[in-house]
Short mmCIF file of C-alpha atoms in Angstrom, two decimals:
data_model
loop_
_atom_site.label_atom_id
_atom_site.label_comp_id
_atom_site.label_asym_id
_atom_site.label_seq_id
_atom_site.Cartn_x
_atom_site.Cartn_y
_atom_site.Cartn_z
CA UNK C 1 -20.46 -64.29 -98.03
CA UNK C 2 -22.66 -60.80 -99.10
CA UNK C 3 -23.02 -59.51 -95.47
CA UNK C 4 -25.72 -56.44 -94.65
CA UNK C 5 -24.29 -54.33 -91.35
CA UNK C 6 -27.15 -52.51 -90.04
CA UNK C 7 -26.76 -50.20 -87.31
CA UNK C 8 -29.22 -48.71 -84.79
CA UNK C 9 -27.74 -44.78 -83.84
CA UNK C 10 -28.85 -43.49 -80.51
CA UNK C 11 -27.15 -45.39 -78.18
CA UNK C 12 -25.79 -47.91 -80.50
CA UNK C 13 -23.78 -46.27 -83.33
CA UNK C 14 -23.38 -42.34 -81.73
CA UNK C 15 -21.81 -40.89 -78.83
CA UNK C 16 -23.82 -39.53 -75.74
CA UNK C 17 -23.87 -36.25 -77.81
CA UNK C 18 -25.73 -38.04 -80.87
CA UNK C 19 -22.87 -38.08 -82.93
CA UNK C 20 -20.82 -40.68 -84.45
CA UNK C 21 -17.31 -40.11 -83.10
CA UNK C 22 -14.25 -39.05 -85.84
CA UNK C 23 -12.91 -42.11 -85.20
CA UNK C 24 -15.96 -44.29 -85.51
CA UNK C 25 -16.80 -42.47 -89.28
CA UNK C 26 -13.09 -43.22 -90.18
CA UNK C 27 -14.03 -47.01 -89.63
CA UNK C 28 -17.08 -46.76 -91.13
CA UNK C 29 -15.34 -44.90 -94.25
CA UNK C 30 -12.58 -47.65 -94.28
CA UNK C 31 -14.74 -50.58 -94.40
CA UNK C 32 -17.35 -49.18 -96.85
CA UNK C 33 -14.56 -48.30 -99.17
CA UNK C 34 -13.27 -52.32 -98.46
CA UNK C 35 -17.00 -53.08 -100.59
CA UNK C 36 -18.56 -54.05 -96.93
CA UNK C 37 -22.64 -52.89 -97.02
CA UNK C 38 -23.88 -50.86 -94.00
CA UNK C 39 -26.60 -48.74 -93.17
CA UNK C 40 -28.45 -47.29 -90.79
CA UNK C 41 -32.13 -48.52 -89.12
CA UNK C 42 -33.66 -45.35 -86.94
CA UNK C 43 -36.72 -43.96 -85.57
CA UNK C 44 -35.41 -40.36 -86.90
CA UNK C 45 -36.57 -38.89 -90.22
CA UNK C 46 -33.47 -37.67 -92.45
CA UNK C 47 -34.51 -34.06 -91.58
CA UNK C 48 -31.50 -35.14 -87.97
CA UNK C 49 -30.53 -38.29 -90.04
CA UNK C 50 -28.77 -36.36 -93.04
CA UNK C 51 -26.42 -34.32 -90.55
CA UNK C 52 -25.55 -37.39 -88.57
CA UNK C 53 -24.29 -39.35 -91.61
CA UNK C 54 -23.22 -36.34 -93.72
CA UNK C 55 -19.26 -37.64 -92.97
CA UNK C 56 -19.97 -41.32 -94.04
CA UNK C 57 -19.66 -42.79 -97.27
CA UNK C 58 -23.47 -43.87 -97.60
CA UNK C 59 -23.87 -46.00 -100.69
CA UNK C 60 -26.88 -48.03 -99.96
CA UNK C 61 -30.23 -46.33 -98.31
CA UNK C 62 -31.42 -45.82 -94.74
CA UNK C 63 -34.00 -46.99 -93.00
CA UNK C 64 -35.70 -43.92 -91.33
CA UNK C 65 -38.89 -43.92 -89.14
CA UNK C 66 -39.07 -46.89 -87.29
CA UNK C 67 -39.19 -48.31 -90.87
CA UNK C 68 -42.13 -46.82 -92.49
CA UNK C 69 -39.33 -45.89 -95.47
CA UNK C 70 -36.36 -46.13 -96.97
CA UNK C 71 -34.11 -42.78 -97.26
CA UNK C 72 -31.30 -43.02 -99.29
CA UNK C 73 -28.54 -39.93 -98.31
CA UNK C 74 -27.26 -39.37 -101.61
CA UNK C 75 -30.30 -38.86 -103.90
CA UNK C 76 -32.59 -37.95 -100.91
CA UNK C 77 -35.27 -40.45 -102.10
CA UNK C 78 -37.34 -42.31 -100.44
CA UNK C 79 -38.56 -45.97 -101.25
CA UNK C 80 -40.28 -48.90 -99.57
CA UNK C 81 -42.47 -46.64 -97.93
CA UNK C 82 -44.97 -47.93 -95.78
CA UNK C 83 -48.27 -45.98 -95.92
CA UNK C 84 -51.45 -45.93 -93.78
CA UNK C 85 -54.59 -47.24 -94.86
CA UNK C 86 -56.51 -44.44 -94.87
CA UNK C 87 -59.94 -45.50 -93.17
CA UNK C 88 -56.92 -46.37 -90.01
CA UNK C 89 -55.60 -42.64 -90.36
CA UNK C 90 -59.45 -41.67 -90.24
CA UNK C 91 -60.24 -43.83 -87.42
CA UNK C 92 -56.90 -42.80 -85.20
CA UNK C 93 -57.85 -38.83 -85.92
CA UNK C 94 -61.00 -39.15 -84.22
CA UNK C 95 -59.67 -41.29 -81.22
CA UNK C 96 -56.79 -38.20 -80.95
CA UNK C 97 -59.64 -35.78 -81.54
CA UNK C 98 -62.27 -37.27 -78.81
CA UNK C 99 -59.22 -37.67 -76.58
CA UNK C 100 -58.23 -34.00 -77.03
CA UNK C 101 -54.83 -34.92 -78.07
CA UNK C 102 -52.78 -32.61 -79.87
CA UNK C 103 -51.05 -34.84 -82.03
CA UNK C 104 -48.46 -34.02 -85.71
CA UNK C 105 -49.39 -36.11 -88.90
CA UNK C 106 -46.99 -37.04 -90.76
CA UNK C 107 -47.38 -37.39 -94.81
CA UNK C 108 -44.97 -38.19 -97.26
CA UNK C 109 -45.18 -37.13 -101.07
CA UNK C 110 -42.75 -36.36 -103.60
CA UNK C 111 -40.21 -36.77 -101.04
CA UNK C 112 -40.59 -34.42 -98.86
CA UNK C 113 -42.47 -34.68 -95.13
CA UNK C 114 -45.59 -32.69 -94.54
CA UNK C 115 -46.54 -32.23 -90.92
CA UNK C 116 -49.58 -30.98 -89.62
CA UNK C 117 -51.51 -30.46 -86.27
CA UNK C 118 -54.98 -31.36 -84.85
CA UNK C 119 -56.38 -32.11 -81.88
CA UNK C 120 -56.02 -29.27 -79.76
CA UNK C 121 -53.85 -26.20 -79.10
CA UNK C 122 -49.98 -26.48 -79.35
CA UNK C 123 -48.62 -26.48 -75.86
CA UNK C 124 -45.27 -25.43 -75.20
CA UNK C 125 -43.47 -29.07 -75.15
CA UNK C 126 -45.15 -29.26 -78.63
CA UNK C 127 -43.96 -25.83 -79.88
CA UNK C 128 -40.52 -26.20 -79.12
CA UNK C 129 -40.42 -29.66 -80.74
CA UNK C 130 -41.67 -27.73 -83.89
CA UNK C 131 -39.12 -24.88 -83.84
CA UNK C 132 -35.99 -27.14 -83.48
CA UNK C 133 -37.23 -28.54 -86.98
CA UNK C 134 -38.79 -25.74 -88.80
CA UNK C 135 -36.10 -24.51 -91.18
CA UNK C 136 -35.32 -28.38 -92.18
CA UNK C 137 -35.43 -29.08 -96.04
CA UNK C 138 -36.65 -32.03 -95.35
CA UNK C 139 -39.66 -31.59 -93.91
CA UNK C 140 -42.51 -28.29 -93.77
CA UNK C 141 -45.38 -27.94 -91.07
CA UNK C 142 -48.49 -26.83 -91.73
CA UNK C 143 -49.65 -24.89 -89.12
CA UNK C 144 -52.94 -22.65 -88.92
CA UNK C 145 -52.06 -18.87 -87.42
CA UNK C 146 -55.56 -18.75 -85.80
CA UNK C 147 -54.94 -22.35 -83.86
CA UNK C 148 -57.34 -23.73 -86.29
CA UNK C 149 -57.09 -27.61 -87.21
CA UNK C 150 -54.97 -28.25 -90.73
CA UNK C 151 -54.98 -31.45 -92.00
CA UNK C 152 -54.26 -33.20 -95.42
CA UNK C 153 -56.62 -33.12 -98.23
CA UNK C 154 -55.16 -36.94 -99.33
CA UNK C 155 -55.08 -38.86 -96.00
CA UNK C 156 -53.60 -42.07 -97.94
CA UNK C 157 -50.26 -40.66 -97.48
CA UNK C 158 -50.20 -40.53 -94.07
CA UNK C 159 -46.74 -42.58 -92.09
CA UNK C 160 -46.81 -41.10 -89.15
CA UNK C 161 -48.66 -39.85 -85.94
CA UNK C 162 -46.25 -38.44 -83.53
CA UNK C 163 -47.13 -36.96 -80.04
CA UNK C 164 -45.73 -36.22 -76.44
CA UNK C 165 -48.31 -36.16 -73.46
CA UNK C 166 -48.11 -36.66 -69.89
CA UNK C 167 -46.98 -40.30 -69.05
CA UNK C 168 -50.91 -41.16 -67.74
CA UNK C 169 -52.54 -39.72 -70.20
CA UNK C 170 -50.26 -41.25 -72.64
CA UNK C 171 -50.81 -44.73 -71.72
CA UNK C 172 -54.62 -44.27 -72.09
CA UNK C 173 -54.65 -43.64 -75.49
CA UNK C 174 -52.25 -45.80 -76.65
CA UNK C 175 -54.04 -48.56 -74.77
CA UNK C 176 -57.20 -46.79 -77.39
CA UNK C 177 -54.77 -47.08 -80.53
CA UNK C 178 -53.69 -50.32 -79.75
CA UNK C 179 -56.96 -51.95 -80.56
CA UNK C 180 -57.16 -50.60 -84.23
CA UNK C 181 -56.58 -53.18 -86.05
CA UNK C 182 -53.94 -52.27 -88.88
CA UNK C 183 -52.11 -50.24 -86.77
CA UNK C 184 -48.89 -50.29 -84.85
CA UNK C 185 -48.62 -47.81 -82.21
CA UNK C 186 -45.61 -47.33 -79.77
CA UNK C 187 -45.55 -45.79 -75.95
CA UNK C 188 -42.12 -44.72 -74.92
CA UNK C 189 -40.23 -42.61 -72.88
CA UNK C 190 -37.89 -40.56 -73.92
CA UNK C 191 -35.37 -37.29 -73.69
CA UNK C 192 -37.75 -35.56 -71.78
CA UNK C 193 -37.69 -37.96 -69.11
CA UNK C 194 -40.22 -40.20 -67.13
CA UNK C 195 -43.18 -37.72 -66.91
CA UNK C 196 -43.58 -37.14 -70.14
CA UNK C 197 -44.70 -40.24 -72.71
CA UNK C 198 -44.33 -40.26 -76.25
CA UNK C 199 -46.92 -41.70 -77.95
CA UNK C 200 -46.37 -42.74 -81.81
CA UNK C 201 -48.73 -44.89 -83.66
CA UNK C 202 -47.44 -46.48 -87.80
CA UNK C 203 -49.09 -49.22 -89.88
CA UNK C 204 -48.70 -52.41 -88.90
CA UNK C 205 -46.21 -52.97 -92.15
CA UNK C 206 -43.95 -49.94 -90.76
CA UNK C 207 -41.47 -51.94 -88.92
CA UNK C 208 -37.59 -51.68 -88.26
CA UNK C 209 -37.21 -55.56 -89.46
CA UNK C 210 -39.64 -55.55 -92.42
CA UNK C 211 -37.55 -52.80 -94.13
CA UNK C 212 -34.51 -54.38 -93.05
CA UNK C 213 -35.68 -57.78 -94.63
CA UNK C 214 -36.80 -55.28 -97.73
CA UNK C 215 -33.61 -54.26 -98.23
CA UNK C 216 -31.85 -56.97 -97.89
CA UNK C 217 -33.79 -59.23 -100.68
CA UNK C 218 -33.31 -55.86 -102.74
CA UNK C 219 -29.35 -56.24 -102.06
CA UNK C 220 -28.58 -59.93 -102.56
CA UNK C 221 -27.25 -60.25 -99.52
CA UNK C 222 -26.31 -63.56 -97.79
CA UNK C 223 -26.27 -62.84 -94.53
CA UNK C 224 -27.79 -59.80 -92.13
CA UNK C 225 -26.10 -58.57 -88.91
CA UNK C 226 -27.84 -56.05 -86.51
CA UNK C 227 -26.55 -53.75 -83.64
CA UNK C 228 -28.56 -52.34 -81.37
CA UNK C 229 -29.54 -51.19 -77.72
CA UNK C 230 -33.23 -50.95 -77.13
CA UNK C 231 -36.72 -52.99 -76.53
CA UNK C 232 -37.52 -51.20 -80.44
CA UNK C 233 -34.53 -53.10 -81.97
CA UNK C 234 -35.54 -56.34 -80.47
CA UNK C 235 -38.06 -57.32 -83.75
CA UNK C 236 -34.41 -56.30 -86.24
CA UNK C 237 -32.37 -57.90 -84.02
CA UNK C 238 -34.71 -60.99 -84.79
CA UNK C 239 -34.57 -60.98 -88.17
CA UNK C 240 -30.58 -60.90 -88.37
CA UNK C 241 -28.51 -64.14 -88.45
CA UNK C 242 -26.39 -62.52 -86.45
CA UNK C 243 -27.78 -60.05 -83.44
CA UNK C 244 -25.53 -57.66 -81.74
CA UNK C 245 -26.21 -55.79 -78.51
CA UNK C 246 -23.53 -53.11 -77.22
CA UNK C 247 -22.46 -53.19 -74.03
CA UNK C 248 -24.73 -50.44 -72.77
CA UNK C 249 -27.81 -52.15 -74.32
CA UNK C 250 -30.88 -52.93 -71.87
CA UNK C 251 -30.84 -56.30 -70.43
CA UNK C 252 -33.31 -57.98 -72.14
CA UNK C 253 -31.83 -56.74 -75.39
CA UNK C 254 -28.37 -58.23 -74.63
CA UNK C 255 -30.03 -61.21 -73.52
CA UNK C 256 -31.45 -61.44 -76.84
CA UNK C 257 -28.01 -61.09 -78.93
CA UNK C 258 -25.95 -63.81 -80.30
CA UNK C 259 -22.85 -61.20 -79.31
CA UNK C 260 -22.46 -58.55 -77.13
CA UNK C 261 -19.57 -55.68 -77.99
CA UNK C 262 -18.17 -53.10 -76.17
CA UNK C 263 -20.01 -49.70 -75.34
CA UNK C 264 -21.35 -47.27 -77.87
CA UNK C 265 -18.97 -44.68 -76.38
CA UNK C 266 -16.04 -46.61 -77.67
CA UNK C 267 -17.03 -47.46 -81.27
CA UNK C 268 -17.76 -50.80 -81.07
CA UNK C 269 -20.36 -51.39 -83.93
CA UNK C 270 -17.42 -49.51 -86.39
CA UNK C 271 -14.87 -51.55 -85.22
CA UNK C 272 -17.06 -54.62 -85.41
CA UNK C 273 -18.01 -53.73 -88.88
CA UNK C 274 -14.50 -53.14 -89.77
CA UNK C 275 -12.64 -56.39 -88.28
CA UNK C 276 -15.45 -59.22 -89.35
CA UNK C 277 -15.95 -60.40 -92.75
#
């Protein structure tokens, strides 16, 4: 039977330090090389994806941003990718505008990211998410010197609108988002802890388990088997014959799972991946 392993990193795949462990790539390595498929299924963009898999043997693509694309690591391609309409992008801009939201747009073209800003100033939460990722080759901000509003000429290749806000203001407008019809938006928290909500908003196409199920019919494969740990997995996790929560994993998602594994802190999707056929 032509399995598909797909993995879920933070808090699934990686160590606390967002790494996969030395031990967990040598499993990975062993049972790629044994002609077993695995990949990846993320909410990152390969701009932190690329450096987190640069010691596996990636043969088939990634699935980076929630889904909105496939990413494979050895051509740096994209595929599948799942692009805004853009009367939505239009329409979310001016809820983000009249909200005073400072919010990043994400486009994708010729396979590189372009991010911009709009919606107000850049406050300091905002500019230190920017610096961490400004010298990336995978992705280049646009960003007026004068605080001016920059945004793309060709809104139809928009993926993603990515913002962090305080947690009440946060809910607000994605309670606005929500009712755009076309669009999926997602309210989180996050690293920088309860007071602070992020606040990300994809078409309704852009989804973990639609690019999953994409790549699968692409692969031939029989059978699909998911890891994961969070409420976003859930809809992947669905779509697998076989759903696997780690030990860690919120209730609700191990509830959920035809099998739960050991923690992520002790390789247990690797040595999963490596001991089932």
């Amino acid at each position: 039977m032509k399995t598909l392993y797909v993995s879920d990193l933070d808090g699934t795949l990686m160590q606390p330090d967002c790494r996969i462990s030395r031990q967990g790539v040598r499993m990975l390595n062993e049972a790629i090389a044994s002609g077993k498929l695995f990949t990846i299924a993320t909410a990152r963009t390969p701009a932190t994806v690329a450096d987190i898999l640069k010691d596996v043997d990636m043969r088939i693509p990634a699935v980076v941003m929630t889904g909105a694309a496939l990413w494979n690591p050895n051509t740096k391609k994209y595929s599948n990718v799942r692009y805004f309409d853009a009367d939505r992008v239009a329409k979310l801009i001016e809820i983000y505008r009249d909200t005073q939201t400072p919010t990043f747009l994400f486009t994708l073209r010729n396979d590189m990211l372009d991010i911009y800003h709009f919606g107000g100033e850049i406050f300091p939460l905002q500019q230190k998410f920017m610096e961490e990722r400004l010298h990336s080759p995978y992705k280049t901000f646009h960003i007026s010197r004068n605080g001016s509003e920059l945004l793309p000429d060709d809104l139809s290749k928009t993926v993603l609108f990515y913002t962090m806000l305080p947690d009440r203001k946060a809910a607000d407008v994605f309670a606005m988002t929500s009712e755009v019809e076309g669009v999926r938006p997602q309210y989180y928290h996050d690293i920088y802890g309860p007071e602070i909500g992020i606040l990300e908003a994809f078409s309704e196409n852009a989804t973990k388990a639609k690019a999953v199920r994409a790549l699968a019919d692409s692969l031939g494969v029989d059978r699909i088997v998911c890891f994961g740990d969070n409420i976003n997995d859930l809809p992947m996790m669905a779509e697998a014959d076989i759903a696997v929560a780690v030990e860690n994993a919120l209730p609700e998602v191990k509830e959920a799972a035809d099998i739960v594994i050991g923690p992520n802190t002790s390789d247990a999707v690797a040595k999963f991946i490596l001991d089932h056929d």
